[in-house]
PDB file of C-alpha atoms in Angstrom:
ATOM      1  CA  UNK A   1     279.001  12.449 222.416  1.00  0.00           C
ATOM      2  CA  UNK A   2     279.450   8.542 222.652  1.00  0.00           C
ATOM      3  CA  UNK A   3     277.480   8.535 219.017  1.00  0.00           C
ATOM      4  CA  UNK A   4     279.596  11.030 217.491  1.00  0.00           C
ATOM      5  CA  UNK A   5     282.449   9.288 218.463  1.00  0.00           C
ATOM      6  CA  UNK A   6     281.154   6.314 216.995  1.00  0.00           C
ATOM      7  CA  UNK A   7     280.280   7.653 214.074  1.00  0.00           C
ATOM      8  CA  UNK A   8     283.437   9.223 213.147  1.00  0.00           C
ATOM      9  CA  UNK A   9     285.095   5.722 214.244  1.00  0.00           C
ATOM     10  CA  UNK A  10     282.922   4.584 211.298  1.00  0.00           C
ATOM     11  CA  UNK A  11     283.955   6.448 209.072  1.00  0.00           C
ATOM     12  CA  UNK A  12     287.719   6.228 209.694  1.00  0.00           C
ATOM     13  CA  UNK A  13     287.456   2.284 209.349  1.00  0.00           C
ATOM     14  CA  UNK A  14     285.557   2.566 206.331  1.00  0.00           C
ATOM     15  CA  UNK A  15     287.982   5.253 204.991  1.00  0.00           C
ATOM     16  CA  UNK A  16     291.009   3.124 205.625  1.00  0.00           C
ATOM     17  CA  UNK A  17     289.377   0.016 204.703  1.00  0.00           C
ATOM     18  CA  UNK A  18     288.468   1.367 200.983  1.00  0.00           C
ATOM     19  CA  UNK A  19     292.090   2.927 201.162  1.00  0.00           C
ATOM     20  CA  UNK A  20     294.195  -0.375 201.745  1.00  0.00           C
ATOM     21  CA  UNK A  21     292.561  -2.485 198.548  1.00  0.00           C
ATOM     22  CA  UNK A  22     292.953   0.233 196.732  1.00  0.00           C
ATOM     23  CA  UNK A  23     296.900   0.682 197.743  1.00  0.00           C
ATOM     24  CA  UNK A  24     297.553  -2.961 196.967  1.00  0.00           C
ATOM     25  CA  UNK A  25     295.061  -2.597 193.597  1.00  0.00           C
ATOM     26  CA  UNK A  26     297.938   0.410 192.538  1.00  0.00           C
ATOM     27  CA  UNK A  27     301.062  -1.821 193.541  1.00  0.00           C
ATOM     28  CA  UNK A  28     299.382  -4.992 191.524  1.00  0.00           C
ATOM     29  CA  UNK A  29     299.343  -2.425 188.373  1.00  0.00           C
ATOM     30  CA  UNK A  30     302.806  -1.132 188.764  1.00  0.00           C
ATOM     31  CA  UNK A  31     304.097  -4.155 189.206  1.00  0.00           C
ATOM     32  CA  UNK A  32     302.228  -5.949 186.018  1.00  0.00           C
ATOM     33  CA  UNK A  33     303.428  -2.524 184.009  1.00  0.00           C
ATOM     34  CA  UNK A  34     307.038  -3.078 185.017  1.00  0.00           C
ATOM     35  CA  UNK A  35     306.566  -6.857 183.894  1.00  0.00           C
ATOM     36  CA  UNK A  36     305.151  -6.254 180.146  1.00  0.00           C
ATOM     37  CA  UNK A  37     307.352  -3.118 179.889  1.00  0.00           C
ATOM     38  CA  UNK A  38     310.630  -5.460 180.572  1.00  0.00           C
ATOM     39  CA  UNK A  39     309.405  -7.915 178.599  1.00  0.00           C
ATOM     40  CA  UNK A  40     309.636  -5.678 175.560  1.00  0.00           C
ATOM     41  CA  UNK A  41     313.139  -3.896 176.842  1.00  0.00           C
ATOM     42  CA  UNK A  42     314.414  -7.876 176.954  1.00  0.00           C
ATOM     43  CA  UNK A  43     313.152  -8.293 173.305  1.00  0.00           C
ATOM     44  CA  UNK A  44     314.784  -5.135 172.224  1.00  0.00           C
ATOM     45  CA  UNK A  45     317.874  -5.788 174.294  1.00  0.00           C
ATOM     46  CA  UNK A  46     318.051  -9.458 172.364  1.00  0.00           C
ATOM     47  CA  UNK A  47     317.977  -7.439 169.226  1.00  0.00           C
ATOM     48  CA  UNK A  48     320.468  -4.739 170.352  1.00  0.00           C
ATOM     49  CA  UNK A  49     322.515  -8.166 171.347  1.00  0.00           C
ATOM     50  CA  UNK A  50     322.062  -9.979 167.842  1.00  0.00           C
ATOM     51  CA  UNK A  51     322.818  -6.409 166.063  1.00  0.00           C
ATOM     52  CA  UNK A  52     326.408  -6.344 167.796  1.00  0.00           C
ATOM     53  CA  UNK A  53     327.177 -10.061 167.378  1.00  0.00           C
ATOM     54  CA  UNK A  54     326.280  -9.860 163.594  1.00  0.00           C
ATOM     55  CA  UNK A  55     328.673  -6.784 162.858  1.00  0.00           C
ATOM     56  CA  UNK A  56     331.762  -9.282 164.070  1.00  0.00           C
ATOM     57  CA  UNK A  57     330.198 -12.301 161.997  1.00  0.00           C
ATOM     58  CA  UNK A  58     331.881 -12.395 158.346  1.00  0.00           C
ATOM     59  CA  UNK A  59     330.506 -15.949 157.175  1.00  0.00           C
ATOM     60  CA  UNK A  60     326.640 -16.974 156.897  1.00  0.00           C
ATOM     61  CA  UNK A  61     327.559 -19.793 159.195  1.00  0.00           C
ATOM     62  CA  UNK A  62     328.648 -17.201 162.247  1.00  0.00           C
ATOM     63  CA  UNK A  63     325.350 -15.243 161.294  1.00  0.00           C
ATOM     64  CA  UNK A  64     323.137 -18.144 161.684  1.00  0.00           C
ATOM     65  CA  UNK A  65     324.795 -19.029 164.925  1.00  0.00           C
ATOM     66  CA  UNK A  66     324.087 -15.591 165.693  1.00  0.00           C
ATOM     67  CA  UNK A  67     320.490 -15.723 165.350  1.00  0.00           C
ATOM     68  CA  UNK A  68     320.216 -18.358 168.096  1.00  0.00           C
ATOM     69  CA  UNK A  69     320.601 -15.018 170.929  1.00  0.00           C
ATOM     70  CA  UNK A  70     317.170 -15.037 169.490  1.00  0.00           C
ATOM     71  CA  UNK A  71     316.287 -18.739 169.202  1.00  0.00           C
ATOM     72  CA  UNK A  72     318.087 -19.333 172.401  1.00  0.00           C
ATOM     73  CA  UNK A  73     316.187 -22.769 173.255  1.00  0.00           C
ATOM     74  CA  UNK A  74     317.115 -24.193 170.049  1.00  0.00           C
ATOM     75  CA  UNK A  75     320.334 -25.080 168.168  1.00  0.00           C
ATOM     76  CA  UNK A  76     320.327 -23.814 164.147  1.00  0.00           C
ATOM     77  CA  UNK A  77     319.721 -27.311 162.795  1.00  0.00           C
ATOM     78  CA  UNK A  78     316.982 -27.352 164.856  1.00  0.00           C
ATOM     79  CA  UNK A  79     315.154 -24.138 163.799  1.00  0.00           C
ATOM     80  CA  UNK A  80     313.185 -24.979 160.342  1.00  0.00           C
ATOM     81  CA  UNK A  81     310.559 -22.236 158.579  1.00  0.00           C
ATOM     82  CA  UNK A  82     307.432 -23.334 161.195  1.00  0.00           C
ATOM     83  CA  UNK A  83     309.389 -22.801 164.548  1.00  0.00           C
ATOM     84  CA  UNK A  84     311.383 -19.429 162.876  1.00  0.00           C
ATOM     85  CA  UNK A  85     307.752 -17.823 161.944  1.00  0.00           C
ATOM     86  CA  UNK A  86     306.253 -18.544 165.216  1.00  0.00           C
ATOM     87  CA  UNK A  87     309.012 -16.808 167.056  1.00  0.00           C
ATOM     88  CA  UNK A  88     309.026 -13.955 164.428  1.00  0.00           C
ATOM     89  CA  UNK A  89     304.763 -13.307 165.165  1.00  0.00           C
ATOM     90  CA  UNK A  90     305.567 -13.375 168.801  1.00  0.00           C
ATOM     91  CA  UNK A  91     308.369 -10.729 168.178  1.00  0.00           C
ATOM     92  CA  UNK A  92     306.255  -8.961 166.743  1.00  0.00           C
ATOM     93  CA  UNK A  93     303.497  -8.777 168.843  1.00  0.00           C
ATOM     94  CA  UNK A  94     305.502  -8.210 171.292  1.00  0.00           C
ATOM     95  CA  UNK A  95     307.383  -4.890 169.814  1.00  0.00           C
ATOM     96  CA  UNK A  96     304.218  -3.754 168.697  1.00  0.00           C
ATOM     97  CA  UNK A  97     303.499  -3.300 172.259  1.00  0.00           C
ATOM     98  CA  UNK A  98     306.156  -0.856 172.617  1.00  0.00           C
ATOM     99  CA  UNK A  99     304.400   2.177 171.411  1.00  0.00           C
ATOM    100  CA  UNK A 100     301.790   1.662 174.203  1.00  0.00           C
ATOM    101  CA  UNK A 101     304.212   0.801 177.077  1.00  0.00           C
ATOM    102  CA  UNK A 102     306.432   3.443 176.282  1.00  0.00           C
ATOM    103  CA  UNK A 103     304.949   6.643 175.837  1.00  0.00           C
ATOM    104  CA  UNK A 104     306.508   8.393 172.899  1.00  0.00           C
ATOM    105  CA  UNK A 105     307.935   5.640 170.720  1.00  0.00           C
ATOM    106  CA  UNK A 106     306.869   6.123 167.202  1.00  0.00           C
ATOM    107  CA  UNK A 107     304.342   2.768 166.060  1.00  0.00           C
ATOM    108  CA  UNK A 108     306.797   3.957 162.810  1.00  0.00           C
ATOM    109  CA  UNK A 109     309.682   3.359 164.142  1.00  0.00           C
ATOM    110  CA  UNK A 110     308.756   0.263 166.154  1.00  0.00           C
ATOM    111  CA  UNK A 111     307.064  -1.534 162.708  1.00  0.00           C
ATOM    112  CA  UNK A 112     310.667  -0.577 160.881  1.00  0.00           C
ATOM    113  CA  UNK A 113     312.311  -2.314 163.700  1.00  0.00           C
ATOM    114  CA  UNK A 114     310.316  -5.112 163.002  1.00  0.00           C
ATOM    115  CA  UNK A 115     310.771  -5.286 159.878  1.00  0.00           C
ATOM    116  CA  UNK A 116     314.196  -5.000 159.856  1.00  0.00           C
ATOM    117  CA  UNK A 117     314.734  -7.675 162.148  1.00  0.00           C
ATOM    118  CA  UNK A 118     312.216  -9.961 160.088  1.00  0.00           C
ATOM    119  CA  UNK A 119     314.046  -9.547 156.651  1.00  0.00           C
ATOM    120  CA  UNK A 120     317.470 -10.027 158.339  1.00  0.00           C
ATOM    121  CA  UNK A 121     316.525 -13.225 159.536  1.00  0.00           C
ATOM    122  CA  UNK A 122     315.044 -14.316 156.217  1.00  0.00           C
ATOM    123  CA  UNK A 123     317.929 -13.122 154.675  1.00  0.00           C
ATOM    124  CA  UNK A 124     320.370 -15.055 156.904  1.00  0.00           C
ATOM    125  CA  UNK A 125     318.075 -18.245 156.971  1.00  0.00           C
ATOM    126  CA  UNK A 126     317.664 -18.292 153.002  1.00  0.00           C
ATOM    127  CA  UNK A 127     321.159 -17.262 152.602  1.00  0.00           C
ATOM    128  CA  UNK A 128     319.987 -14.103 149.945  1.00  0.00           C
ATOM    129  CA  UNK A 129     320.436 -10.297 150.421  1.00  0.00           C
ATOM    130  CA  UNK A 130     322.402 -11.180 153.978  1.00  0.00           C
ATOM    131  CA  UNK A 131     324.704  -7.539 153.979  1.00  0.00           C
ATOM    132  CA  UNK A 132     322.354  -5.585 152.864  1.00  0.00           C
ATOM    133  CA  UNK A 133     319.681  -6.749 155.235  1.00  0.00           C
ATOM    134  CA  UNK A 134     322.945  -6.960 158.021  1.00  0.00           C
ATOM    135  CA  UNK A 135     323.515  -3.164 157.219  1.00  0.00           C
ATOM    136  CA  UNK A 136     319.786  -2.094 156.881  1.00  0.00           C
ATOM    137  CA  UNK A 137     319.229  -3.880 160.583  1.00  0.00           C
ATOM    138  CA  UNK A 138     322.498  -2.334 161.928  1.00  0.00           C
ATOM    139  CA  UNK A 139     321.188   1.188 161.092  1.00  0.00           C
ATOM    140  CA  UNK A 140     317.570   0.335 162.173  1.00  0.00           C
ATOM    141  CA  UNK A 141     318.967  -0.888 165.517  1.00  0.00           C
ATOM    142  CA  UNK A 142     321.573   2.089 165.480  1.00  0.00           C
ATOM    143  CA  UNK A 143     318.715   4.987 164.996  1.00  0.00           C
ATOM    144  CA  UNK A 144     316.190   2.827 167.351  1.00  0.00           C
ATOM    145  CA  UNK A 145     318.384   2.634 170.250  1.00  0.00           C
ATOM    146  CA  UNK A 146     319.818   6.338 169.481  1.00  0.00           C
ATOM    147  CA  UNK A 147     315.647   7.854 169.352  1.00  0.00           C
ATOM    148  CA  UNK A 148     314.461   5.424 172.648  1.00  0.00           C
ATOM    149  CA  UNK A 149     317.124   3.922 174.327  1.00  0.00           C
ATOM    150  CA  UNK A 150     317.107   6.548 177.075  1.00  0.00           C
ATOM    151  CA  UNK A 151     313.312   6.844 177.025  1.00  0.00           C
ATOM    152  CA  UNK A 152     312.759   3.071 177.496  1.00  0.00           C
ATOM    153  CA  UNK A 153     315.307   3.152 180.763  1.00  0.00           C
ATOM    154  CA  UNK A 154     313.372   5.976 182.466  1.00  0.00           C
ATOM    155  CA  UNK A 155     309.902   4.127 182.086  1.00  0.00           C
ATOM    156  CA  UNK A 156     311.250   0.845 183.356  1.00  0.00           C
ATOM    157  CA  UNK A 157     312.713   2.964 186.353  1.00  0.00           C
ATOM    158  CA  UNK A 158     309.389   5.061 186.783  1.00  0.00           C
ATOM    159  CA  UNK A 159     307.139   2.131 186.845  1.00  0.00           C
ATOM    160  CA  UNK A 160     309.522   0.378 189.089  1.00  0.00           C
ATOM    161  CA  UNK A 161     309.011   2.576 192.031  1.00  0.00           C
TER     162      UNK A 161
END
């Protein structure tokens, strides 16, 4: 009887030594989830941000200031063609994950985002095409947040419990 006893008291020990690793392994991944999925809802926030603050701007001057909720460690004189590319390949790679993180965003939509934000910035930046790129980015934006805005809440809320 003293063996049996034993031997289940193995077991349960092993059992609940397997179980607690594995626990902590589950809370590590929700945790890292949560952080890349709020990355990207940051991003697109930042571009929700920069969509509102151009439809008040009426001179290229207020846009370009506006583009700094994007450049936010710089100031506009600072930003040249190097330093605005760099930051436009890390948005991108970093919306790109959104179709992954967020189960049911369209890679479509996400890449028209992108683009979108990518020729408005040119646009404002070289001074060429600015309201028509403004009003193509405004309705990008618009649809975008209209199609995932409520999607993108409930995954940051799921993966946060």
């Amino acid at each position: 009887a003293a063996v049996f006893v034993a031997g289940i008291g193995s077991v349960v020990s092993i059992y609940f030594a397997i179980q607690v690793p594995k626990k902590i392994a589950e809370e590590q991944n929700k945790i890292s989830l949560f952080d890349k999925r709020y990355e990207v809802f940051q991003l697109f926030e930042r571009c929700v941000s920069f969509n509102k603050a151009l439809q008040n701007s009426e001179t290229i001057n207020d846009m370009r200031k506006d583009c700094m909720l994007l450049f936010d460690e710089l100031k506009y004189e600072e930003l040249d063609f190097k330093i605005v590319m760099k930051k436009i390949y890390i948005f991108e790679h970093t919306l790109h994950q959104m179709e992954f993180l967020f189960p049911g965003t369209s890679e479509k939509d996400v890449h028209e985002l992108y683009s979108s934000l990518w020729k408005v910035l040119m646009a404002i930046i070289g001074d060429e095409n600015v309201n028509e790129c403004k009003k193509d980015y405004f309705n990008t934006v618009s649809e975008f947040a209209h199609k995932y805005h409520k999607k993108i809440w409930n995954e940051l809320a799921l993966a946060n419990m």
